[in-house]
Coordinates of C-alpha atoms in Angstrom, one line a residue:
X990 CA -4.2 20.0 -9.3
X991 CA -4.1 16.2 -10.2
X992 CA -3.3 13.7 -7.9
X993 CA -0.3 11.4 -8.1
X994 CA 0.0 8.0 -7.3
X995 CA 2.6 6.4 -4.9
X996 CA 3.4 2.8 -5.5
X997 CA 5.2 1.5 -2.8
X998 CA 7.7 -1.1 -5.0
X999 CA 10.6 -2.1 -2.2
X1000 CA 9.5 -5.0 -0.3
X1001 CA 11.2 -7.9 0.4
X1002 CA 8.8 -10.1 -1.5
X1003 CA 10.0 -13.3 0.8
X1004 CA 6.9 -14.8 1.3
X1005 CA 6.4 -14.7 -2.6
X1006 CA 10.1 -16.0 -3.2
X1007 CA 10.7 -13.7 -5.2
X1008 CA 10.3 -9.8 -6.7
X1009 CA 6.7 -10.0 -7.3
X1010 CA 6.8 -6.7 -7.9
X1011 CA 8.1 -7.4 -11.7
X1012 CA 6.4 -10.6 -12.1
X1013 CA 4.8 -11.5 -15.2
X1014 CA 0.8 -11.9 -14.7
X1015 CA -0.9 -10.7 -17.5
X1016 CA -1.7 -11.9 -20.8
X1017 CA 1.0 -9.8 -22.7
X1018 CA 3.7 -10.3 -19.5
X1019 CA 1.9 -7.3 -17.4
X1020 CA 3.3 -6.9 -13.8
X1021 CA 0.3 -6.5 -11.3
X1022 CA 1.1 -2.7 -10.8
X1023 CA 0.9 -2.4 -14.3
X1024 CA -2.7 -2.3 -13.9
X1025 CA -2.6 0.5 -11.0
X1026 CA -0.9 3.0 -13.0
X1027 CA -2.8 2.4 -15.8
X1028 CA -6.2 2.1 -13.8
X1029 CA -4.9 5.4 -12.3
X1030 CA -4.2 7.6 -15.4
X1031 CA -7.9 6.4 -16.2
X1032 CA -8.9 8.2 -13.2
X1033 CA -7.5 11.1 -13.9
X1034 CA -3.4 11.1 -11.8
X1035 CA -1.2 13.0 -13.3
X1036 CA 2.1 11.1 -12.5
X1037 CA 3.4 8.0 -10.5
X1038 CA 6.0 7.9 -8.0
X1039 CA 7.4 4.4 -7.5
X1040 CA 9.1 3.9 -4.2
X1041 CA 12.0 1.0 -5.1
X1042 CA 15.1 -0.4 -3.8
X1043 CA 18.2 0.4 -5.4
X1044 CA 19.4 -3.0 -6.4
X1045 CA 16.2 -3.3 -8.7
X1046 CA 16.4 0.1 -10.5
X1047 CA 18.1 -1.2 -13.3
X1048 CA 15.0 -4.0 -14.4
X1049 CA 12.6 -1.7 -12.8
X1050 CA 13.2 0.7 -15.3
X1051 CA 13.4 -1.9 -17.9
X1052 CA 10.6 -3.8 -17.1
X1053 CA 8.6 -1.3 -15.8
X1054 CA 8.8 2.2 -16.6
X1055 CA 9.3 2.1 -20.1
X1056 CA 5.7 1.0 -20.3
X1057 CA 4.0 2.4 -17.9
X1058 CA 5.7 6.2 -18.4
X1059 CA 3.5 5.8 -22.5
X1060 CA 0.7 6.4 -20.5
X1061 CA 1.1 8.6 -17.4
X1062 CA 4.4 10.4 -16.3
X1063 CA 6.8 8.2 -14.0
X1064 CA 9.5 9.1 -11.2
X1065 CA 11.2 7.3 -8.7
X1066 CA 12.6 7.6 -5.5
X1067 CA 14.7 4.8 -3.0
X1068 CA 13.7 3.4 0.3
X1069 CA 17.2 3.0 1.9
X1070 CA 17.4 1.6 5.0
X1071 CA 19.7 4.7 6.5
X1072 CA 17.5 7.0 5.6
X1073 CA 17.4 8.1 8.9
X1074 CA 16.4 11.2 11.0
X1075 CA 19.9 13.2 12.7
X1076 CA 21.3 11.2 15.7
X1077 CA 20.9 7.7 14.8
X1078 CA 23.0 5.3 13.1
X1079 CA 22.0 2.0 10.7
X1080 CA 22.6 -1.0 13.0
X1081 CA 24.3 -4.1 11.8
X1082 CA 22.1 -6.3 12.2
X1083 CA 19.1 -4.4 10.1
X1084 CA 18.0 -6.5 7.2
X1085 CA 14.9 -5.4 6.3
X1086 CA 13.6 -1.8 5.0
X1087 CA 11.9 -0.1 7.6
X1088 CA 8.4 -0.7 6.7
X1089 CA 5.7 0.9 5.0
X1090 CA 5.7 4.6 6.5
X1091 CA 9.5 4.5 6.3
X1092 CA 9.1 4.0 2.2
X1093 CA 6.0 6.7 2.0
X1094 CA 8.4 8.7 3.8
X1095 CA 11.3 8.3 1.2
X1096 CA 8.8 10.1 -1.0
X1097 CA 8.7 13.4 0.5
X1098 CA 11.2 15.1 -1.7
X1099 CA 9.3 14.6 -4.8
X1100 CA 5.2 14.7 -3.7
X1101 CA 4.0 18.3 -3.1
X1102 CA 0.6 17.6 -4.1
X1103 CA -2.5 15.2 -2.9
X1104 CA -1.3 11.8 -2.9
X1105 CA -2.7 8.2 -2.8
X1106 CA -0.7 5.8 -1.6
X1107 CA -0.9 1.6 -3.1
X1108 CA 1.3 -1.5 -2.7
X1109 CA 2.7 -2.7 -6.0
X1110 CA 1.8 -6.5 -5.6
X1111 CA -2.1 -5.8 -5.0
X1112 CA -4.9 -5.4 -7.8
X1113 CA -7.3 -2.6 -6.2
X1114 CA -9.5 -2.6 -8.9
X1115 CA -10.7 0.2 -11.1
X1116 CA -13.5 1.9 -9.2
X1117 CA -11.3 2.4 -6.2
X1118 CA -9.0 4.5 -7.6
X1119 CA -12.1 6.6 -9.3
X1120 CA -13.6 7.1 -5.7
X1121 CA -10.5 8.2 -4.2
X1122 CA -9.8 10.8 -6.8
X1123 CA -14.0 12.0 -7.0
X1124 CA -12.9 12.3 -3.4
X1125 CA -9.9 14.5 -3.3
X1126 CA -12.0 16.6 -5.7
X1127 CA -14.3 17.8 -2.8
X1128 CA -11.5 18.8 -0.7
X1129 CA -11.9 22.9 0.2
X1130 CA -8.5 24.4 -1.3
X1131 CA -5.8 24.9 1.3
X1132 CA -7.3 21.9 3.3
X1133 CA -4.4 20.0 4.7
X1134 CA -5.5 17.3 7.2
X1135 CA -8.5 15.7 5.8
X1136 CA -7.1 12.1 4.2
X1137 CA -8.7 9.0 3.2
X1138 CA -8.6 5.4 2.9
X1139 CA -10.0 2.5 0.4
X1140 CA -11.7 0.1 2.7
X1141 CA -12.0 -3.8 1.9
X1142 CA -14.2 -6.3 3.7
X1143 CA -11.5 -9.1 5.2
X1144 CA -13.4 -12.0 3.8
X1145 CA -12.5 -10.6 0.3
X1146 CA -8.6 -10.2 1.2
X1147 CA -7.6 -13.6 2.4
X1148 CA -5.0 -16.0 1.2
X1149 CA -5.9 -19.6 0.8
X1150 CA -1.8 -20.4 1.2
X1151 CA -0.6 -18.3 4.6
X1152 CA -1.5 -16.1 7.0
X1153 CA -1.6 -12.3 6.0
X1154 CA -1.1 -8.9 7.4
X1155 CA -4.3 -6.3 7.8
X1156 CA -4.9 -3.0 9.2
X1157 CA -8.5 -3.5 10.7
X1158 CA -10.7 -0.7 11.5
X1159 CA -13.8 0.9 12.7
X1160 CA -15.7 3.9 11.7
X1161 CA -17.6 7.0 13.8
X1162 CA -20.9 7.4 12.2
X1163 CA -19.7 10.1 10.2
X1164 CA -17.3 7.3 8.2
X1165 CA -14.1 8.8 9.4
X1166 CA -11.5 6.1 10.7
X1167 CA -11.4 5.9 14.7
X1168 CA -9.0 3.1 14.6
X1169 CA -6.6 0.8 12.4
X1170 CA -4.7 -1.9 14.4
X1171 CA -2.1 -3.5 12.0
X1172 CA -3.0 -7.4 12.9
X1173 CA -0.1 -9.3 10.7
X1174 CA -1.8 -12.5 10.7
X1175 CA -5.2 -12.8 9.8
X1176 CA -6.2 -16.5 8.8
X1177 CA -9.8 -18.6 7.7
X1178 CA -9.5 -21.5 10.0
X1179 CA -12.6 -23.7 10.5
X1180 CA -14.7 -21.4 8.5
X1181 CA -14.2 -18.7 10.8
X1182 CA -11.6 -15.7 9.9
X1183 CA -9.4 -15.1 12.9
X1184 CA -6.2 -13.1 13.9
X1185 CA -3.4 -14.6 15.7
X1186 CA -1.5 -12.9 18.5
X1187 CA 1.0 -13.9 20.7
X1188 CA -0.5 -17.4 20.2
X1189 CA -4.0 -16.7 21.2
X1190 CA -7.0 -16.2 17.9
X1191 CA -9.7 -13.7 18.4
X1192 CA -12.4 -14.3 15.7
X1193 CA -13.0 -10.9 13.4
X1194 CA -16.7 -10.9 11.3
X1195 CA -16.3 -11.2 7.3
X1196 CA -17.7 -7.5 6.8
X1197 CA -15.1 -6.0 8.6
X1198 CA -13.7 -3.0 6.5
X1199 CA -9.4 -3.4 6.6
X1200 CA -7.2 -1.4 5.1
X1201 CA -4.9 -2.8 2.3
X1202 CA -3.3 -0.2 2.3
X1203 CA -4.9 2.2 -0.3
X1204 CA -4.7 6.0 1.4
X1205 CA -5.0 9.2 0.4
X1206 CA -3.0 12.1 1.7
X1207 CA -2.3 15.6 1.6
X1208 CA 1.3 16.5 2.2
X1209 CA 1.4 17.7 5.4
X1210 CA 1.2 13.3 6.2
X1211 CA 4.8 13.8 5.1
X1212 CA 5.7 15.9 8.3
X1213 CA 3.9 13.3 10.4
X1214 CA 5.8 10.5 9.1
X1215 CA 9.2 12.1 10.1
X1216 CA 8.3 13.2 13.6
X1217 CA 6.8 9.8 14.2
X1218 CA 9.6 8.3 12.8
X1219 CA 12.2 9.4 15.1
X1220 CA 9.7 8.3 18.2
X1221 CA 9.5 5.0 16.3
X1222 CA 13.4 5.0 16.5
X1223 CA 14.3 5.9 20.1
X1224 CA 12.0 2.7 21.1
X1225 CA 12.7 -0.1 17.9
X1226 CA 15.9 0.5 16.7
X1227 CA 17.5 -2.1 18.1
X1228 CA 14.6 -4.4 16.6
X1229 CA 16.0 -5.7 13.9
X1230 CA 12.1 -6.8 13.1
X1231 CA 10.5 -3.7 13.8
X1232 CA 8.8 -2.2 11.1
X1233 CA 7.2 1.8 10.8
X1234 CA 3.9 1.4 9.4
X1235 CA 1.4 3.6 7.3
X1236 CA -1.4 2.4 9.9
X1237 CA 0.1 2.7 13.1
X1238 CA 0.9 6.4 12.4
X1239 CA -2.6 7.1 10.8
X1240 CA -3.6 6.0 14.2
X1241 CA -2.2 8.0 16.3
X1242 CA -3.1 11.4 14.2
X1243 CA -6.7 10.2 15.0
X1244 CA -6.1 10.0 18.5
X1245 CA -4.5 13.1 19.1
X1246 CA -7.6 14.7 16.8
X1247 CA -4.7 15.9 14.6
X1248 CA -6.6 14.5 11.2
X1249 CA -9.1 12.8 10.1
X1250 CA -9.6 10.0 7.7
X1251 CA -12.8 9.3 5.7
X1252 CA -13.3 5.9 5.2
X1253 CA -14.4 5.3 1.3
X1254 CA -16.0 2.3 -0.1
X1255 CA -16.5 0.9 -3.7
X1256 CA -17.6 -2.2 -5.7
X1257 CA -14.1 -2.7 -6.9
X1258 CA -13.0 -6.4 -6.1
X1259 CA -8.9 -6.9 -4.7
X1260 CA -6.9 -9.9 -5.3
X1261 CA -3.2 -10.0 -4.8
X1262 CA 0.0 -12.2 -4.4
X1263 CA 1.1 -13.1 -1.2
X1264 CA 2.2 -16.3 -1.9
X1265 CA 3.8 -18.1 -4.9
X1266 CA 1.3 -20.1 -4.6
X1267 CA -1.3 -17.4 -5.1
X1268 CA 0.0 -17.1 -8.8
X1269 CA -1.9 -19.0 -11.0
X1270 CA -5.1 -17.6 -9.8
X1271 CA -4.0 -13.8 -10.6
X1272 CA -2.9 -15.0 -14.0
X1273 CA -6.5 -16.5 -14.3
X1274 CA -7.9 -13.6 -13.3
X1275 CA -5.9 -11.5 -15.0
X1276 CA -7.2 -13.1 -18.6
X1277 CA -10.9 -13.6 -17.4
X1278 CA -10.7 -9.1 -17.0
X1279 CA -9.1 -9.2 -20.3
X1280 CA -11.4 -11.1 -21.8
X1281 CA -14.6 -9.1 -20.8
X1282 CA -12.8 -6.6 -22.1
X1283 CA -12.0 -4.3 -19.1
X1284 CA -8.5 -4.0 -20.1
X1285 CA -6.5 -3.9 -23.4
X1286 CA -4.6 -7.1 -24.1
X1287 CA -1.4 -5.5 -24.0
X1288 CA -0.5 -2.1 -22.7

């Protein structure tokens, strides 16, 4: 059974100013998930579920998945922000979607097979989505809690314009995951990488694997996600800041020795758009790849 690949296409985009998601980068106008899907299909996917908001469908599927469906079959699903478990209500005051787990989540209808799981706005790079489907290949049939992550060292996953949010992890000496703590602003200052939290900075080592948040799952994440959702809920949901994240519910499967989560490496190199400012060198980059001929002018 192929793999499919969820792209996880509703943020806000805010820091960028704008929907990044779409954003022109390429040489031929190629958005930066563009490159997943078709970095993906390489790999051997067999579809791609993008996870959108429903006031972009319209130049989503314009922009978007008339291009990439030539290549490797496309659906798509909505992250609304009441999608919500029995017994609770939307507030008022709820801006933003609910967060990363919250939009896997909204994918559960439509994914009944092994699963990896990207952000559209980051460039994972080619080898990384070969090594996480050589992975699920070794997977016994009928195994259901065995999942995976593609690890990045933070030195290679920094912005030069902001702060930026990691999931930072160790490893038993197996390479499973024994913890990822979602730090949401991680920083070079002084030469030194740190992470900020409530106003104090704690210095983190360049090597240290994070997660930007390239999983892989089996299905049975999906059951996870909505019993941990409705804990989420009874202690955020008057937060109108709170967010349910992919990391933070990873996490807690390890503690309770529900799951466990190999932690994969590969020589593929990330860059990404955090900041509008961040721009110019993804377009550079973009062309430079283009150039050496690892990707097809336009596709």
């Amino acid at each position: 059974m192929k793999p499919t690949l969820v792209v996880l296409a509703a943020g806000m985009g805010s820091r960028y100013g704008g929907l990044k998601q779409i954003d022109k980068l390429g040489p031929s106008g190629q958005a930066i998930l563009q490159y997943s899907c078709f970095d993906a299909a390489r790999a051997g996917f067999g579809k791609v579920v993008f996870v959108i908001r429903r006031d972009i469908e319209k130049d989503f599927k314009e922009v978007i998945i008339s291009k990439v469906s030539k290549s490797i079959p496309c659906e798509y699903c909505f992250q609304d922000k009441d999608d919500l478990p029995e017994g609770f209500s939307l507030p008022a005051d709820r801006e933003k979607p609910w967060g990363t787990a919250h939009a896997v989540m909204a994918a559960r209808h439509i994914v009944k097979e092994p699963f990896a799981v990207i952000n559209a706005d980051d460039f994972y790079g080619k080898e990384a989505y070969q090594t996480i489907a050589d992975y699920f290949k070794t997977l016994p049939e009928g195994c259901t809690n065995q999942y995976c992550m593609v690890g990045y060292p933070v030195a290679n996953t920094l912005s030069d314009y902001g702060t930026v949010s990691r999931g930072v992890c160790n490893r038993d000496a197996e390479g499973n995951l024994t913890t990822v703590v979602e730090r949401t602003k991680i920083i070079r200052e002084n030469g030194k990488i740190v992470f900020i939290e409530d106003d104090a900075k704690t210095e983190i080592a360049e090597d240290t694997p994070v997660s930007m948040n390239f999983w892989g799952f089996m299905p049975s994440f999906f059951d996870y996600l909505v019993r941990d959702f409705s804990s989420f809920l009874k202690e955020n949901i008057s937060k109108p800041k709170a967010e349910f994240l992919i990391p933070t519910v990873v996490d807690n499967l390890i503690k309770s020795n529900t799951a466990k989560t190999k932690v994969l490496t590969s020589n593929a190199k990330w860059f990404g758009v955090t900041y509008k400012e961040d721009r110019p060198t993804v377009v550079k980059k973009f062309q430079d790849l283009t150039d050496c001929g690892e990707y097809p002018a336009d596709f």
